[in-house]
GROMACS .gro file of N, CA and C in nm:
model
  387
    1MET      N    1   1.216  -0.579   1.100
    1MET     CA    2   1.164  -0.480   1.023
    1MET      C    3   1.265  -0.353   1.006
    2ILE      N    4   1.241  -0.305   0.890
    2ILE     CA    5   1.320  -0.207   0.862
    2ILE      C    6   1.381  -0.071   0.906
    3ASP      N    7   1.208  -0.019   0.976
    3ASP     CA    8   1.224   0.105   1.076
    3ASP      C    9   1.353   0.157   1.120
    4GLY      N   10   1.409   0.244   1.057
    4GLY     CA   11   1.528   0.321   1.162
    4GLY      C   12   1.576   0.421   1.027
    5LYS      N   13   1.750   0.460   1.106
    5LYS     CA   14   1.810   0.522   0.992
    5LYS      C   15   1.919   0.399   0.956
    6TYR      N   16   1.950   0.502   0.768
    6TYR     CA   17   2.071   0.381   0.750
    6TYR      C   18   2.146   0.491   0.687
    7ALA      N   19   2.262   0.445   0.627
    7ALA     CA   20   2.378   0.488   0.564
    7ALA      C   21   2.418   0.424   0.424
    8ASP      N   22   2.418   0.491   0.298
    8ASP     CA   23   2.501   0.416   0.195
    8ASP      C   24   2.653   0.479   0.215
    9TYR      N   25   2.728   0.391   0.243
    9TYR     CA   26   2.875   0.413   0.296
    9TYR      C   27   2.994   0.323   0.161
   10LYS      N   28   3.073   0.394   0.049
   10LYS     CA   29   3.091   0.322  -0.043
   10LYS      C   30   3.060   0.189  -0.099
   11GLY      N   31   2.948   0.224  -0.145
   11GLY     CA   32   2.866   0.111  -0.232
   11GLY      C   33   2.775   0.011  -0.168
   12GLU      N   34   2.757   0.033  -0.008
   12GLU     CA   35   2.684  -0.041   0.067
   12GLU      C   36   2.628   0.034   0.182
   13THR      N   37   2.509  -0.033   0.206
   13THR     CA   38   2.376  -0.010   0.323
   13THR      C   39   2.488  -0.040   0.436
   14TYR      N   40   2.403   0.031   0.555
   14TYR     CA   41   2.439  -0.007   0.658
   14TYR      C   42   2.380   0.067   0.765
   15LYS      N   43   2.287  -0.022   0.874
   15LYS     CA   44   2.242   0.048   0.967
   15LYS      C   45   2.334   0.134   1.051
   16VAL      N   46   2.265   0.264   1.100
   16VAL     CA   47   2.292   0.377   1.164
   16VAL      C   48   2.270   0.362   1.336
   17VAL      N   49   2.365   0.339   1.391
   17VAL     CA   50   2.329   0.322   1.543
   17VAL      C   51   2.356   0.458   1.583
   18GLU      N   52   2.387   0.559   1.608
   18GLU     CA   53   2.407   0.697   1.616
   18GLU      C   54   2.465   0.777   1.550
   19ILE      N   55   2.400   0.912   1.558
   19ILE     CA   56   2.434   1.026   1.447
   19ILE      C   57   2.509   1.112   1.599
   20VAL      N   58   2.647   1.169   1.575
   20VAL     CA   59   2.693   1.252   1.693
   20VAL      C   60   2.738   1.371   1.650
   21SER      N   61   2.681   1.487   1.615
   21SER     CA   62   2.741   1.600   1.545
   21SER      C   63   2.788   1.552   1.398
   22HIS      N   64   2.961   1.571   1.376
   22HIS     CA   65   2.960   1.520   1.206
   22HIS      C   66   2.988   1.397   1.214
   23GLU      N   67   2.949   1.324   1.284
   23GLU     CA   68   3.011   1.155   1.259
   23GLU      C   69   2.868   1.061   1.321
   24VAL      N   70   2.912   0.947   1.257
   24VAL     CA   71   2.803   0.835   1.214
   24VAL      C   72   2.843   0.730   1.291
   25MET      N   73   2.795   0.647   1.379
   25MET     CA   74   2.834   0.517   1.402
   25MET      C   75   2.728   0.412   1.325
   26LEU      N   76   2.807   0.335   1.232
   26LEU     CA   77   2.745   0.234   1.143
   26LEU      C   78   2.801   0.119   1.231
   27VAL      N   79   2.640  -0.026   1.178
   27VAL     CA   80   2.679  -0.108   1.234
   27VAL      C   81   2.638  -0.246   1.130
   28THR      N   82   2.689  -0.338   1.098
   28THR     CA   83   2.656  -0.470   1.003
   28THR      C   84   2.702  -0.547   1.085
   29GLU      N   85   2.616  -0.712   1.046
   29GLU     CA   86   2.674  -0.818   1.092
   29GLU      C   87   2.753  -0.912   0.974
   30ASP      N   88   2.776  -0.852   0.882
   30ASP     CA   89   2.837  -0.899   0.752
   30ASP      C   90   3.058  -0.853   0.776
   31GLU      N   91   3.074  -1.003   0.816
   31GLU     CA   92   3.232  -1.010   0.869
   31GLU      C   93   3.343  -0.973   0.733
   32SER      N   94   3.274  -0.946   0.645
   32SER     CA   95   3.375  -0.861   0.529
   32SER      C   96   3.408  -0.718   0.542
   33ALA      N   97   3.279  -0.663   0.647
   33ALA     CA   98   3.287  -0.562   0.649
   33ALA      C   99   3.452  -0.468   0.709
   34VAL      N  100   3.507  -0.584   0.774
   34VAL     CA  101   3.681  -0.570   0.831
   34VAL      C  102   3.761  -0.496   0.747
   35GLU      N  103   3.722  -0.522   0.595
   35GLU     CA  104   3.789  -0.545   0.496
   35GLU      C  105   3.781  -0.311   0.462
   36GLN      N  106   3.644  -0.294   0.485
   36GLN     CA  107   3.626  -0.138   0.488
   36GLN      C  108   3.664  -0.050   0.660
   37GLY      N  109   3.747  -0.153   0.726
   37GLY     CA  110   3.778  -0.101   0.861
   37GLY      C  111   3.688  -0.086   0.979
   38PHE      N  112   3.598  -0.169   0.963
   38PHE     CA  113   3.488  -0.228   1.063
   38PHE      C  114   3.587  -0.277   1.163
   39GLU      N  115   3.511  -0.255   1.306
   39GLU     CA  116   3.567  -0.363   1.387
   39GLU      C  117   3.463  -0.478   1.487
   40ALA      N  118   3.529  -0.563   1.459
   40ALA     CA  119   3.454  -0.677   1.561
   40ALA      C  120   3.405  -0.654   1.658
   41GLN      N  121   3.326  -0.616   1.747
   41GLN     CA  122   3.259  -0.657   1.880
   41GLN      C  123   3.110  -0.730   1.919
   42THR      N  124   3.205  -0.806   2.045
   42THR     CA  125   3.075  -0.913   2.066
   42THR      C  126   3.026  -0.874   2.219
   43ALA      N  127   2.924  -0.947   2.280
   43ALA     CA  128   2.858  -0.916   2.411
   43ALA      C  129   2.810  -1.082   2.450
   44ASN      N  130   2.795  -1.080   2.580
   44ASN     CA  131   2.737  -1.202   2.625
   44ASN      C  132   2.555  -1.243   2.568
   45TYR      N  133   2.521  -1.113   2.529
   45TYR     CA  134   2.400  -1.111   2.538
   45TYR      C  135   2.366  -1.145   2.406
   46VAL      N  136   2.469  -1.224   2.324
   46VAL     CA  137   2.390  -1.192   2.142
   46VAL      C  138   2.478  -1.294   2.126
   47ASN      N  139   2.442  -1.397   1.980
   47ASN     CA  140   2.492  -1.480   1.941
   47ASN      C  141   2.568  -1.488   1.824
   48HIS      N  142   2.597  -1.335   1.799
   48HIS     CA  143   2.666  -1.331   1.628
   48HIS      C  144   2.764  -1.219   1.724
   49THR      N  145   2.843  -1.176   1.600
   49THR     CA  146   2.918  -1.076   1.599
   49THR      C  147   2.877  -0.957   1.519
   50LEU      N  148   2.886  -0.841   1.576
   50LEU     CA  149   2.866  -0.701   1.516
   50LEU      C  150   2.950  -0.640   1.489
   51TYR      N  151   2.950  -0.573   1.368
   51TYR     CA  152   3.093  -0.472   1.296
   51TYR      C  153   3.057  -0.322   1.332
   52PHE      N  154   3.142  -0.222   1.376
   52PHE     CA  155   3.106  -0.099   1.419
   52PHE      C  156   3.210   0.009   1.351
   53LYS      N  157   3.193   0.103   1.299
   53LYS     CA  158   3.245   0.207   1.216
   53LYS      C  159   3.191   0.300   1.253
   54ARG      N  160   3.276   0.390   1.287
   54ARG     CA  161   3.255   0.580   1.297
   54ARG      C  162   3.347   0.636   1.178
   55VAL      N  163   3.206   0.687   1.135
   55VAL     CA  164   3.293   0.778   0.990
   55VAL      C  165   3.189   0.927   0.990
   56ARG      N  166   3.292   1.020   0.917
   56ARG     CA  167   3.224   1.113   0.916
   56ARG      C  168   3.129   1.171   0.799
   57ARG      N  169   3.023   1.239   0.855
   57ARG     CA  170   2.890   1.244   0.768
   57ARG      C  171   2.952   1.292   0.595
   58ASP      N  172   3.046   1.351   0.581
   58ASP     CA  173   3.075   1.386   0.447
   58ASP      C  174   3.132   1.263   0.379
   59GLU      N  175   3.144   1.142   0.426
   59GLU     CA  176   3.234   1.029   0.393
   59GLU      C  177   3.115   0.961   0.330
   60LEU      N  178   2.994   0.971   0.329
   60LEU     CA  179   2.854   0.864   0.362
   60LEU      C  180   2.821   0.934   0.180
   61ASP      N  181   2.761   0.848   0.108
   61ASP     CA  182   2.707   0.869   0.027
   61ASP      C  183   2.557   0.943   0.050
   62GLU      N  184   2.512   0.872   0.120
   62GLU     CA  185   2.366   0.899   0.170
   62GLU      C  186   2.352   0.880   0.309
   63LEU      N  187   2.262   0.939   0.375
   63LEU     CA  188   2.206   0.910   0.496
   63LEU      C  189   2.052   0.921   0.511
   64TYR      N  190   1.968   0.852   0.519
   64TYR     CA  191   1.830   0.865   0.529
   64TYR      C  192   1.773   0.771   0.646
   65GLU      N  193   1.639   0.804   0.639
   65GLU     CA  194   1.563   0.728   0.757
   65GLU      C  195   1.447   0.664   0.693
   66LEU      N  196   1.429   0.539   0.740
   66LEU     CA  197   1.281   0.448   0.643
   66LEU      C  198   1.233   0.414   0.783
   67PHE      N  199   1.102   0.417   0.721
   67PHE     CA  200   0.978   0.407   0.811
   67PHE      C  201   0.862   0.315   0.733
   68GLN      N  202   0.850   0.225   0.798
   68GLN     CA  203   0.694   0.141   0.713
   68GLN      C  204   0.593   0.090   0.816
   69GLU      N  205   0.442   0.084   0.689
   69GLU     CA  206   0.346   0.096   0.746
   69GLU      C  207   0.293  -0.009   0.651
   70ALA      N  208   0.148  -0.038   0.664
   70ALA     CA  209   0.084  -0.132   0.586
   70ALA      C  210  -0.092  -0.113   0.547
   71ARG      N  211  -0.054  -0.102   0.460
   71ARG     CA  212  -0.233  -0.124   0.386
   71ARG      C  213  -0.284  -0.252   0.419
   72TYR      N  214  -0.364  -0.258   0.443
   72TYR     CA  215  -0.509  -0.390   0.544
   72TYR      C  216  -0.621  -0.339   0.465
   73GLU      N  217  -0.681  -0.442   0.319
   73GLU     CA  218  -0.804  -0.364   0.310
   73GLU      C  219  -0.849  -0.222   0.278
   74GLY      N  220  -0.756  -0.210   0.211
   74GLY     CA  221  -0.772  -0.038   0.174
   74GLY      C  222  -0.709   0.073   0.286
   75ALA      N  223  -0.713   0.038   0.415
   75ALA     CA  224  -0.683   0.098   0.519
   75ALA      C  225  -0.529   0.134   0.522
   76ILE      N  226  -0.457   0.196   0.610
   76ILE     CA  227  -0.306   0.247   0.629
   76ILE      C  228  -0.345   0.210   0.756
   77PHE      N  229  -0.241   0.116   0.867
   77PHE     CA  230  -0.233   0.087   0.979
   77PHE      C  231  -0.056   0.095   1.014
   78ASP      N  232   0.001   0.102   1.130
   78ASP     CA  233   0.120   0.098   1.150
   78ASP      C  234   0.151  -0.030   1.150
   79LEU      N  235   0.266  -0.118   1.106
   79LEU     CA  236   0.298  -0.237   1.055
   79LEU      C  237   0.436  -0.220   1.230
   80TYR      N  238   0.400  -0.368   1.253
   80TYR     CA  239   0.487  -0.403   1.366
   80TYR      C  240   0.516  -0.574   1.332
   81GLN      N  241   0.653  -0.612   1.301
   81GLN     CA  242   0.718  -0.750   1.339
   81GLN      C  243   0.762  -0.791   1.496
   82ASP      N  244   0.722  -0.951   1.507
   82ASP     CA  245   0.786  -0.976   1.659
   82ASP      C  246   0.910  -1.044   1.642
   83THR      N  247   0.973  -1.088   1.747
   83THR     CA  248   1.092  -1.183   1.739
   83THR      C  249   1.068  -1.295   1.659
   84GLU      N  250   0.962  -1.357   1.655
   84GLU     CA  251   0.934  -1.467   1.551
   84GLU      C  252   0.868  -1.476   1.416
   85GLY      N  253   0.898  -1.350   1.369
   85GLY     CA  254   0.855  -1.337   1.251
   85GLY      C  255   0.692  -1.286   1.206
   86ALA      N  256   0.588  -1.288   1.325
   86ALA     CA  257   0.504  -1.264   1.273
   86ALA      C  258   0.438  -1.102   1.279
   87TYR      N  259   0.334  -1.095   1.181
   87TYR     CA  260   0.275  -0.935   1.138
   87TYR      C  261   0.145  -0.876   1.220
   88TYR      N  262   0.239  -0.756   1.287
   88TYR     CA  263   0.049  -0.724   1.305
   88TYR      C  264   0.047  -0.566   1.281
   89ILE      N  265  -0.033  -0.527   1.295
   89ILE     CA  266  -0.095  -0.381   1.235
   89ILE      C  267  -0.163  -0.335   1.384
   90GLY      N  268  -0.133  -0.187   1.346
   90GLY     CA  269  -0.205  -0.112   1.472
   90GLY      C  270  -0.250   0.003   1.458
   91THR      N  271  -0.296   0.054   1.525
   91THR     CA  272  -0.378   0.196   1.542
   91THR      C  273  -0.428   0.223   1.639
   92GLU      N  274  -0.424   0.371   1.675
   92GLU     CA  275  -0.473   0.471   1.820
   92GLU      C  276  -0.649   0.507   1.750
   93ASP      N  277  -0.685   0.471   1.617
   93ASP     CA  278  -0.795   0.477   1.613
   93ASP      C  279  -0.927   0.424   1.659
   94GLU      N  280  -1.011   0.409   1.734
   94GLU     CA  281  -1.084   0.353   1.809
   94GLU      C  282  -1.172   0.262   1.676
   95ASP      N  283  -1.261   0.356   1.621
   95ASP     CA  284  -1.343   0.330   1.502
   95ASP      C  285  -1.298   0.295   1.384
   96LYS      N  286  -1.188   0.308   1.356
   96LYS     CA  287  -1.080   0.181   1.257
   96LYS      C  288  -1.049   0.083   1.343
   97ALA      N  289  -1.000   0.084   1.417
   97ALA     CA  290  -1.008  -0.041   1.494
   97ALA      C  291  -1.112  -0.150   1.504
   98SER      N  292  -1.191  -0.066   1.513
   98SER     CA  293  -1.384  -0.181   1.554
   98SER      C  294  -1.352  -0.203   1.386
   99THR      N  295  -1.389  -0.109   1.285
   99THR     CA  296  -1.459  -0.188   1.215
   99THR      C  297  -1.331  -0.266   1.091
  100PHE      N  298  -1.209  -0.263   1.179
  100PHE     CA  299  -1.122  -0.388   1.074
  100PHE      C  300  -1.038  -0.527   1.186
  101GLY      N  301  -1.179  -0.500   1.300
  101GLY     CA  302  -1.139  -0.614   1.401
  101GLY      C  303  -1.024  -0.597   1.519
  102LEU      N  304  -0.926  -0.537   1.519
  102LEU     CA  305  -0.844  -0.560   1.624
  102LEU      C  306  -0.901  -0.475   1.741
  103SER      N  307  -0.814  -0.544   1.827
  103SER     CA  308  -0.803  -0.561   1.957
  103SER      C  309  -0.765  -0.461   2.060
  104LYS      N  310  -0.801  -0.419   2.137
  104LYS     CA  311  -0.726  -0.330   2.272
  104LYS      C  312  -0.622  -0.380   2.311
  105THR      N  313  -0.497  -0.359   2.249
  105THR     CA  314  -0.383  -0.410   2.359
  105THR      C  315  -0.288  -0.290   2.457
  106ASP      N  316  -0.333  -0.178   2.440
  106ASP     CA  317  -0.273  -0.058   2.560
  106ASP      C  318  -0.417   0.019   2.576
  107ASP      N  319  -0.399   0.091   2.666
  107ASP     CA  320  -0.493   0.203   2.666
  107ASP      C  321  -0.578   0.265   2.592
  108GLU      N  322  -0.453   0.328   2.476
  108GLU     CA  323  -0.509   0.408   2.355
  108GLU      C  324  -0.480   0.321   2.242
  109TYR      N  325  -0.432   0.172   2.270
  109TYR     CA  326  -0.408   0.154   2.108
  109TYR      C  327  -0.443   0.013   2.096
  110PHE      N  328  -0.488  -0.029   1.963
  110PHE     CA  329  -0.507  -0.145   1.892
  110PHE      C  330  -0.484  -0.202   1.797
  111SER      N  331  -0.477  -0.346   1.818
  111SER     CA  332  -0.343  -0.411   1.731
  111SER      C  333  -0.429  -0.603   1.676
  112LYS      N  334  -0.362  -0.632   1.579
  112LYS     CA  335  -0.431  -0.755   1.517
  112LYS      C  336  -0.260  -0.800   1.456
  113PHE      N  337  -0.289  -0.948   1.503
  113PHE     CA  338  -0.205  -1.043   1.413
  113PHE      C  339  -0.267  -1.045   1.263
  114VAL      N  340  -0.161  -1.049   1.134
  114VAL     CA  341  -0.211  -1.023   1.014
  114VAL      C  342  -0.064  -1.150   0.898
  115ASP      N  343  -0.148  -1.187   0.861
  115ASP     CA  344  -0.079  -1.314   0.709
  115ASP      C  345   0.004  -1.191   0.625
  116GLU      N  346   0.125  -1.235   0.595
  116GLU     CA  347   0.191  -1.139   0.543
  116GLU      C  348   0.144  -1.110   0.411
  117ALA      N  349   0.095  -1.230   0.362
  117ALA     CA  350   0.025  -1.192   0.229
  117ALA      C  351  -0.095  -1.093   0.242
  118ASP      N  352  -0.165  -1.058   0.351
  118ASP     CA  353  -0.295  -1.020   0.333
  118ASP      C  354  -0.271  -0.861   0.326
  119ILE      N  355  -0.148  -0.858   0.352
  119ILE     CA  356  -0.068  -0.688   0.367
  119ILE      C  357  -0.004  -0.624   0.270
  120GLU      N  358  -0.038  -0.498   0.217
  120GLU     CA  359   0.092  -0.472   0.155
  120GLU      C  360   0.186  -0.366   0.225
  121LYS      N  361   0.313  -0.420   0.215
  121LYS     CA  362   0.380  -0.305   0.296
  121LYS      C  363   0.416  -0.149   0.212
  122ILE      N  364   0.435  -0.020   0.284
  122ILE     CA  365   0.425   0.069   0.223
  122ILE      C  366   0.578   0.136   0.286
  123ILE      N  367   0.658   0.147   0.238
  123ILE     CA  368   0.856   0.213   0.297
  123ILE      C  369   0.797   0.353   0.240
  124TYR      N  370   0.838   0.444   0.366
  124TYR     CA  371   0.917   0.611   0.357
  124TYR      C  372   0.981   0.600   0.376
  125ARG      N  373   1.079   0.691   0.288
  125ARG     CA  374   1.181   0.727   0.303
  125ARG      C  375   1.215   0.870   0.297
  126SER      N  376   1.329   0.930   0.426
  126SER     CA  377   1.341   1.052   0.394
  126SER      C  378   1.507   1.052   0.430
  127HIS      N  379   1.533   1.161   0.376
  127HIS     CA  380   1.667   1.203   0.374
  127HIS      C  381   1.707   1.281   0.507
  128ILE      N  382   1.807   1.261   0.552
  128ILE     CA  383   1.867   1.343   0.674
  128ILE      C  384   1.978   1.449   0.646
  129GLU      N  385   1.972   1.576   0.641
  129GLU     CA  386   2.020   1.652   0.615
  129GLU      C  387   2.198   1.631   0.708
   0.00000   0.00000   0.00000
C-alpha cells in the first residue's frame, strides 16, 4: 500500500519515517542511497537493510501525503492489502456493506476480499506545509 508520507529529495522519492520540527527522517531500501548520504541500519527482525537520512525540510523538493481508496462496483471503499498481497475493501457503513456483500470484521467495520482486477485504485495526494 502506498498510504503514508513521502518526500522528493534530489530527484528521488523517499518514504518519510518521521517529521520533527524542521527535520525529516527519510528511508529507502535502495543501496545506492548511500551515495546521497544515507546510512545503512539493520535489525534482527528484518531480512533486508534499510537506509536512513535526516534532512532539513528546506532541502526537500516536496513533502506530501498519499492516501488510497478503491472504487468497487461504482462505490468508494477503504482499501487494504495484507502481507501476502491480497486486497480488501472496507467501510463502517452497514447499509453499504450489506449492499456490496461485506462481512462484519469488527464491532463497527465491514470488509471483503476482492480481486485487484475488480477495483479501481484512487490515490489522493496532499501537500504538507
